[in-house]
CSV table of C-alpha atoms in Angstrom, one decimal:
chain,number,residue,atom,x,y,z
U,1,UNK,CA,-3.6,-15.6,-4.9
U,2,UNK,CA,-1.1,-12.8,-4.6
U,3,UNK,CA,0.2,-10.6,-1.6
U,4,UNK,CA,1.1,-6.9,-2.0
U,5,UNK,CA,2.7,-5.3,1.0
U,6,UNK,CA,0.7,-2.2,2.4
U,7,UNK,CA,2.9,0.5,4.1
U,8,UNK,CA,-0.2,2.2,6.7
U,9,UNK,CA,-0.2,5.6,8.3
U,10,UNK,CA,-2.3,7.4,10.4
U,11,UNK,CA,-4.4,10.2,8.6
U,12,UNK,CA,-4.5,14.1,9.9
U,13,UNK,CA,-8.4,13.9,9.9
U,14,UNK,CA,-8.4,10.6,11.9
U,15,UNK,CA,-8.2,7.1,10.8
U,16,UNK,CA,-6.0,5.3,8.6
U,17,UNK,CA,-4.7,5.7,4.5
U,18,UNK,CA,-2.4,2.9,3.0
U,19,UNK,CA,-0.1,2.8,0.2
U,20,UNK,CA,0.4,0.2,-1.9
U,21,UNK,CA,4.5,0.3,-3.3
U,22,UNK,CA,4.2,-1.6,-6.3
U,23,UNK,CA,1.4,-0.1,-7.5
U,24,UNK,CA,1.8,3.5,-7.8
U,25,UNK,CA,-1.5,5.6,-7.1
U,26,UNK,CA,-3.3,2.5,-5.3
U,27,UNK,CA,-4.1,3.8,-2.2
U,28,UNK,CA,-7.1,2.7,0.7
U,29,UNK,CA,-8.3,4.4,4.1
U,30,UNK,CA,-10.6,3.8,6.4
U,31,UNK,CA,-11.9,4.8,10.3
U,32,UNK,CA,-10.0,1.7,11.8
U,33,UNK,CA,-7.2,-0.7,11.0
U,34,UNK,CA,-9.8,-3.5,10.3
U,35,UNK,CA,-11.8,-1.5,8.0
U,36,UNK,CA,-8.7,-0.3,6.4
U,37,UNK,CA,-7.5,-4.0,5.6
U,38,UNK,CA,-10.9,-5.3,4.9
U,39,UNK,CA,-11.1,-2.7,1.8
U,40,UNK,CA,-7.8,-3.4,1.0
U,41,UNK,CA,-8.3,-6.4,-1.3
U,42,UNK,CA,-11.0,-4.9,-3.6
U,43,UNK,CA,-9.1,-1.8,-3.8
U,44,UNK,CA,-6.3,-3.7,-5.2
U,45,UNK,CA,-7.9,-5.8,-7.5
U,46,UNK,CA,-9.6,-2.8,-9.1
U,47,UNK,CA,-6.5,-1.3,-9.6
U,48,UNK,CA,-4.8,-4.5,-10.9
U,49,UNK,CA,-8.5,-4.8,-13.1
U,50,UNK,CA,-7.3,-1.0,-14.6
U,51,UNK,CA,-4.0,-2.0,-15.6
U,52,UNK,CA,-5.3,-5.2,-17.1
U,53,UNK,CA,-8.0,-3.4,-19.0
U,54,UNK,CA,-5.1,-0.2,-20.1
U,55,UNK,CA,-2.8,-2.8,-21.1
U,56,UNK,CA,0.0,-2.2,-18.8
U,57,UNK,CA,2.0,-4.7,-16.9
U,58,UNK,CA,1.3,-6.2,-13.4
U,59,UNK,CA,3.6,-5.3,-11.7
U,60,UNK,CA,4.9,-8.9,-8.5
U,61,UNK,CA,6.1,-8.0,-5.4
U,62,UNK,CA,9.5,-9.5,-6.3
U,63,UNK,CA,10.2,-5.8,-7.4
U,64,UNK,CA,10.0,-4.3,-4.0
U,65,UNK,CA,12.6,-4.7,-1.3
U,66,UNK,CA,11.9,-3.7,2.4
U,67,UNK,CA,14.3,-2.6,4.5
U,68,UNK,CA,14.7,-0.6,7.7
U,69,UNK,CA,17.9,1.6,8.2
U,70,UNK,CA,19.2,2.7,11.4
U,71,UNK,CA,20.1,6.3,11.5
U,72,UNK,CA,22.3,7.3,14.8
U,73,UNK,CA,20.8,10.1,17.1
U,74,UNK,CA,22.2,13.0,17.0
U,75,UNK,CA,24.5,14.3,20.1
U,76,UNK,CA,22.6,16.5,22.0
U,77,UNK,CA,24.4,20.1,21.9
């Protein structure tokens, strides 16, 4: 079994999309958070059943590093 990180935003319509990092153009929505992460998994294995099926490598999640920067606020004028 393998974990991808999913990097969720809120969409302009309402609702949820996610990106996937490792795996450029693998993308899921849905109305709610729960829906949204229920989908998740078969989204991702028919995108890791594409690149099996084109040949390419799978890409791990050993190649993506998360961080969070802090950026100081700015003086007010």
């Amino acid at each position: 079994m393998s974990e991808f990180v999913v990097i969720i935003h809120p969409a302009e319509e309402g609702g949820y999309w996610a990106e996937i990092p490792v795996l450029p153009g693998c993308y899921v929505q849905g109305e709610t958070l729960d829906e949204l992460l229920a989908e998740a998994p078969e989204v991702i294995e028919s995108h890791l059943q594409a690149l099996r099926e084109d040949g390419q490598e799978i890409p791990g999640e050993e190649q993506f590093v998360l961080a969070t920067v802090r950026v100081p606020s700015p003086s007010a004028a």
